[in-house]
Coordinates of C-alpha atoms and ligand atoms in Angstrom, one line a residue:
M17 CA -1.5 56.8 26.7
C18 CA 0.6 59.9 26.2
G19 CA 1.1 62.7 28.5
I20 CA 0.2 66.8 28.1
V21 CA 1.9 69.3 29.8
G22 CA 1.4 72.8 29.5
A23 CA 2.7 76.2 31.3
I24 CA 2.3 80.1 30.8
T25 CA 4.1 82.3 33.2
R26 CA 4.4 86.5 33.4
S27 CA 8.0 86.5 33.8
G28 CA 9.5 83.0 34.1
A29 CA 10.9 81.1 31.4
V30 CA 8.5 77.8 30.6
L31 CA 10.9 74.9 28.4
E32 CA 12.8 73.4 31.3
G33 CA 9.5 72.7 33.2
L34 CA 7.9 71.8 30.1
V35 CA 11.4 68.8 29.6
E36 CA 11.0 67.8 33.2
G37 CA 7.1 67.4 33.1
L38 CA 7.4 65.2 30.4
R39 CA 10.3 63.4 31.8
V40 CA 7.5 62.7 34.8
L41 CA 5.0 61.3 32.9
E42 CA 6.9 60.0 29.8
Y43 CA 5.7 56.5 32.1
R44 CA 2.4 57.5 30.0
G45 CA 3.9 56.5 26.5
Y46 CA 7.8 57.6 25.2
D47 CA 7.9 56.8 21.5
S48 CA 8.1 60.0 20.7
C49 CA 8.3 63.5 21.6
G50 CA 7.5 67.6 21.1
V51 CA 7.2 71.1 22.7
A52 CA 6.1 73.9 21.3
V53 CA 6.8 76.8 22.9
V54 CA 5.5 81.1 21.8
D55 CA 8.8 82.8 20.4
G56 CA 8.5 86.1 19.7
G57 CA 5.0 86.2 19.0
A58 CA 5.0 82.8 16.6
I59 CA 4.7 79.3 17.8
A60 CA 8.2 77.2 17.4
I61 CA 7.8 73.1 17.3
R62 CA 10.1 71.1 18.1
R63 CA 9.4 67.4 18.4
K64 CA 11.6 64.5 17.8
V65 CA 10.9 60.7 17.6
G66 CA 12.4 58.2 20.5
R67 CA 13.4 59.2 24.0
L68 CA 13.0 62.7 25.8
S69 CA 17.3 62.9 25.5
E70 CA 16.7 63.2 21.5
L71 CA 14.6 66.3 22.0
E72 CA 16.8 67.5 24.6
K73 CA 19.6 67.1 21.9
L74 CA 17.4 69.4 19.9
L75 CA 16.7 72.1 22.1
S76 CA 20.2 72.4 23.2
D77 CA 21.0 75.4 21.4
G78 CA 18.5 77.4 24.0
A79 CA 17.1 79.1 21.0
L80 CA 13.9 78.7 23.0
N81 CA 14.9 79.0 26.7
G82 CA 13.2 82.4 27.4
A83 CA 9.4 81.0 26.6
R84 CA 6.9 82.2 28.6
A85 CA 4.4 79.8 27.4
G86 CA 4.5 76.8 26.2
V87 CA 2.6 72.9 25.8
G88 CA 4.8 69.4 25.1
H89 CA 3.8 65.9 24.7
T90 CA 5.1 62.0 25.3
R91 CA 3.5 59.8 22.8
W92 CA 1.9 56.2 23.1
A93 CA 1.0 56.0 19.2
T94 CA -2.2 55.4 18.4
H95 CA -2.7 56.5 14.7
G96 CA 0.5 56.9 13.2
K97 CA 4.1 55.1 13.5
P98 CA 6.1 56.6 15.9
S99 CA 8.0 59.3 13.5
D100 CA 9.3 62.8 13.7
E101 CA 6.1 63.9 11.6
N102 CA 3.6 61.8 14.0
A103 CA 5.4 63.3 16.9
H104 CA 3.0 66.2 18.8
P105 CA 2.7 69.0 19.2
H106 CA 0.3 69.6 15.6
S107 CA -0.4 72.6 13.9
D108 CA -2.6 73.6 10.7
G109 CA 0.4 74.5 8.9
S110 CA -0.5 78.7 9.9
G111 CA 1.8 79.1 12.5
R112 CA -0.2 80.9 14.9
L113 CA -1.1 77.4 17.0
A114 CA 0.2 74.1 18.4
L115 CA -1.8 71.0 19.9
V116 CA -1.5 68.0 21.9
H117 CA -3.6 65.5 22.3
N118 CA -4.6 62.5 24.6
G119 CA -7.1 60.2 23.1
I120 CA -8.8 59.5 20.2
I121 CA -11.0 61.0 17.9
E122 CA -12.9 58.6 16.1
N123 CA -14.4 60.5 13.4
Y124 CA -10.6 62.2 12.2
L125 CA -10.9 60.6 8.5
E126 CA -14.5 62.2 8.0
L127 CA -13.1 65.9 9.1
R128 CA -9.9 65.0 7.5
R129 CA -11.5 64.8 3.8
E130 CA -13.8 68.0 4.7
L131 CA -10.5 69.8 5.6
Q132 CA -8.6 68.3 2.9
A133 CA -11.5 69.1 0.7
E134 CA -11.2 73.4 1.8
G135 CA -7.4 73.1 0.8
R136 CA -6.0 72.5 4.4
V137 CA -2.9 69.7 4.1
F138 CA -1.8 67.0 6.1
T139 CA 1.6 66.5 7.6
S140 CA 1.1 63.6 9.3
E141 CA -0.8 60.1 10.1
T142 CA -2.6 60.5 13.2
D143 CA -5.8 62.1 14.5
T144 CA -4.9 64.4 16.2
E145 CA -3.9 66.6 13.3
V146 CA -7.8 67.5 12.4
L147 CA -7.9 68.8 15.6
S148 CA -5.6 71.2 15.3
H149 CA -7.5 72.0 12.0
L150 CA -10.1 72.3 13.3
V151 CA -9.3 75.1 16.0
G152 CA -7.1 76.8 13.3
R153 CA -10.4 77.0 10.9
E154 CA -12.5 79.0 13.5
L155 CA -9.5 81.1 14.6
A156 CA -9.1 82.3 11.2
R157 CA -13.4 83.1 11.1
G158 CA -11.8 85.4 14.1
R159 CA -13.2 83.3 17.2
S160 CA -10.9 83.7 20.3
L161 CA -8.8 80.3 21.5
A162 CA -11.6 79.1 24.0
D163 CA -14.5 79.4 21.4
A164 CA -12.3 78.4 18.6
V165 CA -11.5 74.9 20.7
R166 CA -15.4 74.7 21.5
A167 CA -16.5 75.1 18.3
A168 CA -13.8 72.4 17.2
L169 CA -14.7 70.0 19.9
A170 CA -18.3 70.1 18.8
R171 CA -17.4 68.0 15.5
V172 CA -15.6 65.2 16.8
S173 CA -16.1 62.3 19.3
G174 CA -14.1 60.2 20.2
Y175 CA -12.0 61.1 24.0
Y176 CA -9.2 63.5 24.3
A177 CA -7.5 65.5 26.2
I178 CA -6.0 68.4 24.5
A179 CA -4.3 71.6 25.3
V180 CA -4.2 74.1 22.6
L181 CA -1.2 77.1 22.6
S182 CA -1.7 80.0 20.3
G183 CA 1.2 82.6 19.5
G184 CA 0.3 86.6 18.6
D185 CA 1.0 89.6 21.6
T186 CA -0.6 87.7 23.8
P187 CA -0.2 84.1 24.3
H188 CA -3.2 82.2 25.2
L189 CA -3.2 78.3 26.3
V190 CA -6.3 76.4 26.8
C191 CA -7.3 73.2 27.6
A192 CA -9.9 70.6 27.5
R193 CA -11.3 67.4 28.5
Q194 CA -13.5 63.8 27.4
G195 CA -11.8 61.1 28.9
P196 CA -8.1 61.0 29.6
P197 CA -7.2 62.7 32.6
L198 CA -6.7 66.4 33.3
V199 CA -4.9 68.8 35.9
V200 CA -4.7 72.6 36.1
G201 CA -2.9 74.6 38.8
A202 CA -2.7 78.4 39.4
T203 CA 0.3 80.4 40.4
A204 CA 0.5 83.8 41.6
D205 CA 3.4 83.7 38.4
G206 CA 1.6 81.0 36.2
A207 CA -1.0 78.4 35.1
Y208 CA 0.4 75.0 34.9
L209 CA -2.0 72.1 33.2
G210 CA -1.0 68.0 32.8
S211 CA -2.5 64.5 32.4
D212 CA -1.2 63.2 35.8
V213 CA -0.5 65.6 38.9
L214 CA 2.5 64.6 39.3
A215 CA 3.8 67.2 36.0
L216 CA 2.3 70.0 38.7
L217 CA 3.9 69.4 41.7
P218 CA 6.9 71.4 41.4
Y219 CA 4.7 74.5 40.8
T220 CA 2.0 74.2 43.3
R221 CA -0.5 71.2 45.6
D222 CA -4.0 73.2 44.7
V223 CA -4.5 71.4 41.9
V224 CA -8.2 71.2 40.0
Y225 CA -9.1 67.7 37.9
L226 CA -11.0 69.1 35.2
E227 CA -14.6 66.4 34.3
D228 CA -15.6 65.4 30.7
G229 CA -17.2 68.0 28.5
E230 CA -15.2 70.6 30.6
V231 CA -12.6 73.3 29.4
A232 CA -10.6 75.4 31.0
E233 CA -8.7 78.6 30.4
L234 CA -5.1 79.4 31.6
A235 CA -3.6 82.8 32.2
P236 CA -0.9 84.2 34.4
G237 CA -2.1 83.7 37.8
S238 CA -5.2 82.7 36.9
L239 CA -7.6 79.5 35.8
R240 CA -11.2 80.2 34.5
L241 CA -13.5 76.6 33.9
T242 CA -16.1 76.3 31.5
N243 CA -17.9 73.6 29.7
L244 CA -18.3 73.2 26.5
A245 CA -21.1 75.5 25.5
G246 CA -19.0 78.5 27.4
A247 CA -21.4 78.5 30.6
P248 CA -18.7 79.4 34.2
I249 CA -18.0 76.4 36.8
A250 CA -16.9 77.2 40.0
R251 CA -14.8 74.2 41.6
A252 CA -12.4 75.1 44.4
A253 CA -8.9 73.3 44.7
R254 CA -7.8 69.8 46.2
R255 CA -4.7 69.4 47.7
I256 CA -2.3 66.7 46.8
D257 CA -0.2 65.5 49.8
W258 CA 2.4 63.7 47.6
D259 CA 5.5 65.9 46.8
A260 CA 8.1 65.5 43.9
E261 CA 10.5 63.4 45.6
Q262 CA 7.9 60.8 46.2
A263 CA 7.6 60.5 42.4
S264 CA 11.9 59.8 42.2
K265 CA 13.6 56.6 42.1
G266 CA 15.4 57.8 45.5
G267 CA 19.3 55.8 45.2
F268 CA 17.5 52.8 43.4
A269 CA 18.2 51.5 39.8
H270 CA 14.8 51.7 38.7
H271 CA 11.5 52.9 39.3
M272 CA 10.6 49.5 39.8
L273 CA 13.0 48.3 42.3
K274 CA 12.2 51.0 44.4
E275 CA 8.2 50.4 44.7
I276 CA 9.2 46.9 45.2
H277 CA 11.4 47.7 48.3
E278 CA 8.4 50.1 49.1
Q279 CA 6.0 47.6 50.1
P280 CA 6.2 47.4 53.3
D281 CA 5.6 50.5 54.0
V282 CA 2.7 50.6 52.0
L283 CA 1.0 47.8 53.9
A284 CA 1.1 50.4 56.9
R285 CA -0.5 53.1 54.5
T286 CA -2.9 51.2 53.3
A287 CA -3.4 49.0 56.4
F288 CA -2.8 50.4 59.6
D289 CA -4.5 53.2 60.7
R290 CA -7.6 51.9 59.6
I291 CA -7.7 48.8 62.0
L292 CA -9.9 48.8 65.0
S293 CA -8.0 46.8 66.8
T294 CA -10.4 46.5 69.9
R295 CA -13.4 45.6 67.5
G296 CA -12.0 43.5 65.5
D297 CA -12.8 45.3 62.1
V298 CA -12.1 48.1 60.3
A299 CA -12.8 51.9 59.3
F300 CA -13.1 53.2 56.3
E301 CA -13.6 56.9 54.7
H302 CA -14.8 58.1 51.6
G303 CA -18.4 56.7 51.0
D304 CA -21.2 55.2 53.1
W305 CA -18.8 52.2 54.2
S306 CA -21.7 51.3 57.0
D307 CA -23.1 48.2 58.2
A308 CA -27.0 49.4 57.3
R309 CA -24.7 49.7 53.4
L310 CA -23.3 46.9 53.2
R311 CA -26.2 44.7 54.6
S312 CA -27.7 45.5 51.5
L313 CA -25.2 43.9 49.3
E314 CA -26.0 40.3 47.9
R315 CA -23.2 39.8 45.5
V316 CA -20.2 41.9 44.1
Q317 CA -18.6 42.8 40.8
V318 CA -15.1 42.9 40.3
V319 CA -13.9 44.8 37.2
A320 CA -11.1 45.7 36.3
C321 CA -7.9 45.2 33.8
G322 CA -4.1 43.6 34.1
T323 CA -2.4 43.6 37.4
A324 CA -6.0 45.3 38.7
L325 CA -7.6 42.3 37.7
H326 CA -5.2 40.0 39.1
A327 CA -5.9 41.5 42.9
G328 CA -9.7 40.9 41.6
Y329 CA -9.2 37.5 42.3
V330 CA -7.4 37.6 45.2
A331 CA -10.1 39.6 46.3
R332 CA -12.7 37.3 44.9
Y333 CA -11.6 34.1 47.2
L334 CA -10.8 36.9 50.1
I335 CA -14.4 38.1 50.3
E336 CA -16.1 34.7 49.9
S337 CA -14.1 32.8 52.3
I338 CA -14.1 36.2 54.6
A339 CA -17.4 37.5 54.1
R340 CA -19.4 34.7 52.4
L341 CA -20.4 37.0 50.0
P342 CA -20.8 35.9 46.3
V343 CA -18.1 37.5 44.2
D344 CA -18.6 37.5 40.6
L345 CA -15.2 39.1 38.5
D346 CA -14.3 39.7 34.9
F347 CA -11.9 41.2 32.6
A348 CA -13.1 45.3 32.4
S349 CA -13.2 45.1 28.3
E350 CA -15.5 41.7 28.1
F351 CA -17.8 43.2 30.7
R352 CA -18.6 46.2 29.2
Y353 CA -20.0 44.8 25.9
R354 CA -21.0 41.5 27.0
D355 CA -24.6 42.7 28.1
P356 CA -23.8 41.5 31.7
Q357 CA -27.0 41.1 34.3
L358 CA -26.8 42.3 37.4
A359 CA -28.4 41.0 40.7
R360 CA -30.1 43.2 42.8
G361 CA -27.5 44.1 45.6
T362 CA -25.1 44.4 43.7
M363 CA -21.3 46.2 44.9
A364 CA -20.0 47.1 41.4
L365 CA -16.1 47.3 42.4
A366 CA -13.6 48.7 40.6
I367 CA -10.0 48.3 41.0
S368 CA -7.7 50.7 39.4
Q369 CA -4.1 52.2 40.2
S370 CA -4.2 54.9 38.1
G371 CA -8.5 55.7 38.3
E372 CA -8.1 56.3 34.6
T373 CA -8.5 52.6 32.6
A374 CA -11.0 53.6 30.2
D375 CA -12.3 50.2 29.9
T376 CA -12.4 49.9 33.9
L377 CA -14.4 53.5 34.3
A378 CA -16.6 52.4 31.2
A379 CA -17.5 49.1 33.1
L380 CA -18.2 50.9 36.7
R381 CA -20.0 53.3 34.2
L382 CA -22.2 50.4 33.2
A383 CA -22.7 48.4 36.5
R384 CA -23.7 52.1 38.2
Q385 CA -26.7 52.2 35.3
L386 CA -27.8 48.5 35.7
G387 CA -28.4 49.5 39.1
A388 CA -25.1 48.8 41.1
W389 CA -23.9 50.1 44.2
P390 CA -20.6 51.6 42.7
A391 CA -17.2 51.4 44.7
S392 CA -13.5 51.4 43.9
I393 CA -10.4 50.2 45.3
C394 CA -8.0 52.9 43.8
N395 CA -4.3 54.8 44.1
V396 CA -5.3 58.5 43.1
I397 CA -7.1 60.6 45.1
G398 CA -8.6 63.1 42.7
S399 CA -9.0 60.4 39.5
T400 CA -12.6 59.5 37.6
V401 CA -12.8 56.3 38.9
V402 CA -12.5 57.7 42.8
R403 CA -14.6 60.7 41.5
E404 CA -17.6 58.0 39.7
S405 CA -17.5 55.6 43.1
E406 CA -20.2 56.5 45.7
A407 CA -17.8 54.7 47.8
T408 CA -13.9 54.4 47.9
I409 CA -10.8 52.4 49.8
L410 CA -7.9 54.7 48.6
T411 CA -4.8 52.5 48.4
H412 CA -2.3 55.1 49.7
A413 CA 0.5 53.6 48.0
G414 CA 1.8 57.2 46.3
P415 CA 2.6 57.3 42.8
E416 CA 3.7 54.2 40.9
I417 CA 6.2 55.2 37.8
G418 CA 7.5 51.8 36.9
V419 CA 5.5 50.6 33.5
A420 CA 4.9 47.2 36.0
S421 CA 2.7 47.5 37.9
T422 CA 4.3 46.3 42.3
K423 CA 3.3 48.0 45.4
A424 CA 0.0 49.3 43.6
F425 CA -0.7 45.9 43.8
S426 CA 0.3 44.2 47.5
A427 CA -1.7 47.7 48.5
Q428 CA -4.9 46.6 46.0
V429 CA -4.6 42.9 47.8
V430 CA -4.2 44.6 51.2
A431 CA -7.1 46.9 50.7
S432 CA -9.1 43.9 49.5
F433 CA -8.6 42.2 53.0
L434 CA -9.5 45.0 54.8
L435 CA -12.9 44.5 52.9
A436 CA -13.3 41.3 53.6
V437 CA -13.2 42.1 57.2
R438 CA -15.3 45.2 56.8
L439 CA -18.1 43.5 54.7
G440 CA -18.0 40.2 57.3
R441 CA -18.1 42.1 60.6
A442 CA -21.0 43.8 58.5
R443 CA -23.0 40.8 57.8
G444 CA -22.2 39.5 61.0
V445 CA -20.6 36.5 59.8
L446 CA -16.9 37.2 61.4
D447 CA -16.9 37.5 64.6
E448 CA -14.8 40.0 66.7
R449 CA -12.6 37.6 67.8
A450 CA -12.1 36.7 64.7
G451 CA -11.6 39.8 63.0
T452 CA -9.2 40.5 65.5
A453 CA -6.9 37.8 64.7
L454 CA -7.0 38.5 61.0
L455 CA -6.1 41.8 61.3
D456 CA -3.5 40.7 63.9
E457 CA -1.7 38.8 62.0
L458 CA -1.8 41.8 59.2
R459 CA 0.1 43.8 61.2
R460 CA 2.5 41.1 61.7
L461 CA 3.4 41.2 57.8
R462 CA 5.5 44.1 57.4
P463 CA 9.0 42.3 58.9
R464 CA 8.2 39.6 56.9
M465 CA 7.7 41.7 54.0
E466 CA 11.5 43.4 55.5
A467 CA 12.5 39.9 55.5
L468 CA 11.7 39.2 51.9
L469 CA 13.2 42.2 51.2
A470 CA 16.8 41.7 52.8
S471 CA 19.5 41.3 50.1
E472 CA 19.9 37.7 51.1
T473 CA 17.2 37.1 49.5
I474 CA 17.9 39.6 46.4
E475 CA 20.5 37.4 46.2
Q476 CA 19.2 34.5 46.0
V477 CA 16.3 35.3 43.7
G478 CA 18.5 37.3 41.3
A479 CA 20.8 33.8 40.8
I480 CA 17.5 31.7 39.7
A481 CA 16.8 34.6 37.8
R482 CA 19.8 35.1 35.9
A483 CA 20.0 31.0 35.5
H484 CA 17.1 31.1 33.9
Q485 CA 17.6 34.1 31.4
N486 CA 17.7 32.4 28.2
A487 CA 14.6 30.1 29.0
T488 CA 12.1 30.5 26.0
G489 CA 9.4 30.0 27.9
F490 CA 8.2 29.4 31.6
F491 CA 4.7 28.3 33.6
F492 CA 3.3 29.7 36.5
L493 CA 1.1 27.9 38.4
G494 CA -0.9 28.1 41.6
R495 CA -4.0 27.2 43.3
G496 CA -6.8 28.6 45.5
L497 CA -5.0 32.2 46.8
N498 CA -2.2 32.0 45.2
F499 CA -3.7 30.8 41.3
P500 CA -3.9 34.9 41.2
I501 CA -0.1 35.2 41.9
A502 CA 1.3 32.8 39.6
L503 CA -0.8 35.0 36.6
E504 CA 0.6 37.8 38.1
G505 CA 4.1 36.8 38.2
A506 CA 4.0 35.5 34.6
L507 CA 2.6 39.2 33.1
K508 CA 5.3 40.8 35.1
L509 CA 8.2 38.6 33.6
K510 CA 5.8 38.9 30.4
E511 CA 5.7 42.6 30.2
I512 CA 9.5 43.7 30.8
S513 CA 11.4 40.5 30.0
Y514 CA 9.3 39.9 26.4
V515 CA 9.3 36.3 27.4
H516 CA 6.5 33.8 27.0
A517 CA 5.0 32.9 30.7
E518 CA 1.5 31.4 31.2
G519 CA 0.2 31.9 34.6
Y520 CA -2.2 28.8 35.2
A521 CA -4.4 27.1 37.4
A522 CA -2.1 24.2 38.4
G523 CA -5.3 22.0 38.6
E524 CA -5.7 22.9 35.1
M525 CA -2.7 21.6 33.7
K526 CA -3.4 17.9 33.4
H527 CA -6.0 19.3 30.8
G528 CA -3.8 20.1 28.0
P529 CA -1.3 22.8 28.7
I530 CA 0.9 20.0 30.4
A531 CA 1.5 19.2 26.8
L532 CA 4.1 22.1 26.8
I533 CA 6.3 20.5 28.9
S534 CA 9.5 19.7 28.4
P535 CA 12.9 18.4 29.8
G536 CA 14.4 21.6 31.8
M537 CA 11.3 24.0 31.2
P538 CA 11.0 26.3 34.3
I539 CA 7.8 26.1 35.8
V540 CA 7.4 28.8 38.7
V541 CA 5.0 27.3 41.6
V542 CA 3.7 28.9 44.4
N543 CA 2.6 27.3 47.4
S544 CA 1.6 28.5 51.1
P545 CA 0.0 26.5 53.8
G546 CA -3.9 26.1 53.2
R547 CA -6.6 23.8 51.8
V548 CA -4.9 23.2 48.9
D549 CA -1.4 23.0 49.7
E550 CA -1.8 18.7 49.1
K551 CA -2.8 19.1 46.1
V552 CA -0.6 21.8 44.7
R553 CA 2.8 19.2 45.9
S554 CA 0.6 16.7 43.3
N555 CA 0.7 19.1 40.7
I556 CA 4.3 19.4 41.2
E557 CA 5.0 15.3 41.4
Q558 CA 3.2 15.8 38.0
V559 CA 5.3 18.2 36.1
K560 CA 8.2 16.4 37.5
A561 CA 7.8 13.6 36.3
R562 CA 7.6 15.3 32.3
G563 CA 10.8 16.3 32.9
G564 CA 9.6 20.1 34.0
H565 CA 12.4 22.5 35.8
V566 CA 10.4 23.3 39.3
I567 CA 11.1 27.0 41.0
C568 CA 8.8 26.4 44.1
V569 CA 7.9 30.0 46.2
G570 CA 6.2 30.2 48.6
A571 CA 5.9 28.6 53.0
D572 CA 5.3 25.7 52.2
Q573 CA 8.1 23.0 53.5
P574 CA 7.5 19.4 51.3
S575 CA 6.8 21.5 48.4
L576 CA 10.1 23.6 48.8
A577 CA 11.6 20.6 49.0
L578 CA 10.3 18.7 46.3
A579 CA 11.1 21.7 44.1
D580 CA 14.7 21.5 41.9
E581 CA 15.2 25.6 43.7
R582 CA 13.5 27.2 46.2
I583 CA 12.3 31.0 47.0
A584 CA 10.8 30.0 50.8
T585 CA 8.3 33.2 52.3
P586 CA 8.1 33.3 55.8
A587 CA 4.9 31.7 57.0
T588 CA 1.6 33.8 57.5
I589 CA -2.0 33.1 57.3
E590 CA -3.1 31.5 54.1
A591 CA -5.3 34.7 53.4
L592 CA -2.5 36.7 53.5
S593 CA 0.0 34.1 51.5
P594 CA -0.6 36.5 48.6
V595 CA 1.1 39.4 49.8
L596 CA 4.2 37.6 50.6
N597 CA 4.4 35.3 47.5
V598 CA 4.3 38.1 45.3
I599 CA 7.3 39.6 45.9
P600 CA 9.7 36.9 45.0
L601 CA 7.9 36.8 41.6
Q602 CA 8.4 40.5 41.2
L603 CA 11.8 40.3 41.9
F604 CA 12.2 37.4 39.7
A605 CA 10.7 39.1 36.5
Y606 CA 13.1 42.3 37.2
H607 CA 16.4 40.6 37.2
H608 CA 15.6 38.5 34.4
A609 CA 14.8 41.5 32.6
L610 CA 17.6 43.4 34.1
A611 CA 20.1 40.2 32.6
R612 CA 18.8 40.3 29.4
G613 CA 19.2 44.2 29.0
C614 CA 15.3 45.3 29.0
D615 CA 14.1 49.1 29.7
I616 CA 12.2 47.9 33.2
D617 CA 10.5 51.0 33.9
K618 CA 9.9 51.5 29.9
P619 CA 9.3 48.2 28.8
R620 CA 8.1 48.0 24.9
N621 CA 4.8 48.7 23.3
L622 CA 3.6 49.8 26.8
A623 CA 2.2 52.6 28.4
K624 CA 1.7 52.7 32.4
S625 CA -1.9 54.9 32.1
V626 CA -3.9 52.5 29.1
T627 CA -6.7 55.9 28.8
V628 CA -8.2 54.2 25.4
E629 CA -10.0 51.1 24.9
Ligands
LIG716 O1 -4.0 51.5 36.5 P1 -4.8 50.9 36.8 O2 -4.6 49.7 37.5 O3 -6.4 50.4 36.1 O4 -4.2 49.6 35.7 C1 -4.5 48.8 34.6 C2 -3.8 47.6 33.9 O5 -3.1 48.3 33.0 C3 -2.1 47.8 34.8 O6 -2.4 46.8 36.0 C4 -1.3 46.9 33.9 O7 -1.4 45.5 33.6 C5 0.6 46.9 34.5 N1 1.1 46.9 33.5 C6 0.5 45.9 35.0 O8 1.9 45.6 35.1

């Protein structure tokens, strides 16, 4: 939540780059934004409630165009409503510094009282403003900016990524991390920082990820890393292979639509290079995925949030049925506070697109403390989840910008399938022939995904979505492997179309929720051939008997025939049906939201990366 950027150069102007950096990071929060630059030795701050375009209007006078050092922020409010006053950067009233922050300062009330007692005046409701006063107080005591930041941070509890800019003859730029991500990079002329590597790609692909408790001092052409005590830290830069083009919309109306369309390519990137066709097996990089390691496992504990948790449900079905290994699964936010008891030989499997989700990270750390082997399925190579896992399956989905996760989900499901095969082969419960058959079917999935993205299907899904644009509530039902797909379809609709949509295990309807069905209510049922297809057909009958309007998605022909409306998906094996069935549901949510005039890539109240609890 919240995106921060910063730049300092020897000769180049920074303002335009800061604004472009904020544009790339807007997915992290977009209720207000702002920049601060050093202008003739003094700090100039411009900030505004609303989207980046509002800030751009403020900056259009060109007054700050020549600045060579600055910071920027795009906000997802935690403390204090979205307003001009609460927008970052914040200062201490001295005109000497500006500070941007992502995270939460838990003891801010106590610190605020202490600082107010000294006569310091606060102008916002944010927790962040105490940080700018703490740093300002230390600067006034004659400390350097880096020392002032260290001294200020010694007083706070909570978590943060901050960037602080000071003015004067020589501007200084310092950033620090405890929790939310922060990446820095230097070129011959400048040095840059951002919450996400995407903000640095226009300048450099060689970046350094800060770890918790680290401070970076940025100067034109150089970076200096220290810990909170000031001891130097040496860390080589890491080369990033994403490019800026991958993060653009590439001709699509929305990032979400582009990302839905990328899924066939993502399948290939996640899976194809890892398939060992002649052995019916899979090879992973990043950690010890050897037979010996995997044979020592007795259980898997999945921890994840939101869409990634839905991928975790699919992983449970796949690992239990293909690898015969018991799998437990929990919301990361519940797992971390419920005193979990882990069996010996547990793999803690964190699933996360960003690798920075606070709850997922905390759950992974807790599982590790409890003796589990920490592993992950993740999309972002240098992310905290990856760095704290002993083994990772990188999904290689490329940057996902749309707040509603789509391609990251299908990549997580595909990675889970590969993991199930690897576990099955390592544990000797899946023979070479069976492994080969599963992997061959995975290879055949790509043209089937492409078929689902052909214009006729899109038009068909769009027409159905528009026909139901005024419905006030939806059910999404599925069983077995397609139960999590029903959950995911409902989540997509809720988050971008703001309509109540409930995902439910179809067999559970008769235990209460069926009472909600009124004549004409749209009920999306996901069903493909497999061990529960007949059961789902009975559930369709039950819903229809109560007047529900059934929209069937899947490859089960009898179910499609029973339904009032239908979206057929290509046939595949049951284990892979979720990868196909989710696509029409993503498109359904997209077209529904489009018809209702919603802001698809930036839905209200949400942010892409949830780095607070
Ligand atoms: O980055 P992560 O995969 O850890 O994020 C987890 C959830 O916050 C995320 O999947 C969220 O539910 C998406 N907005 C869903 O579209």
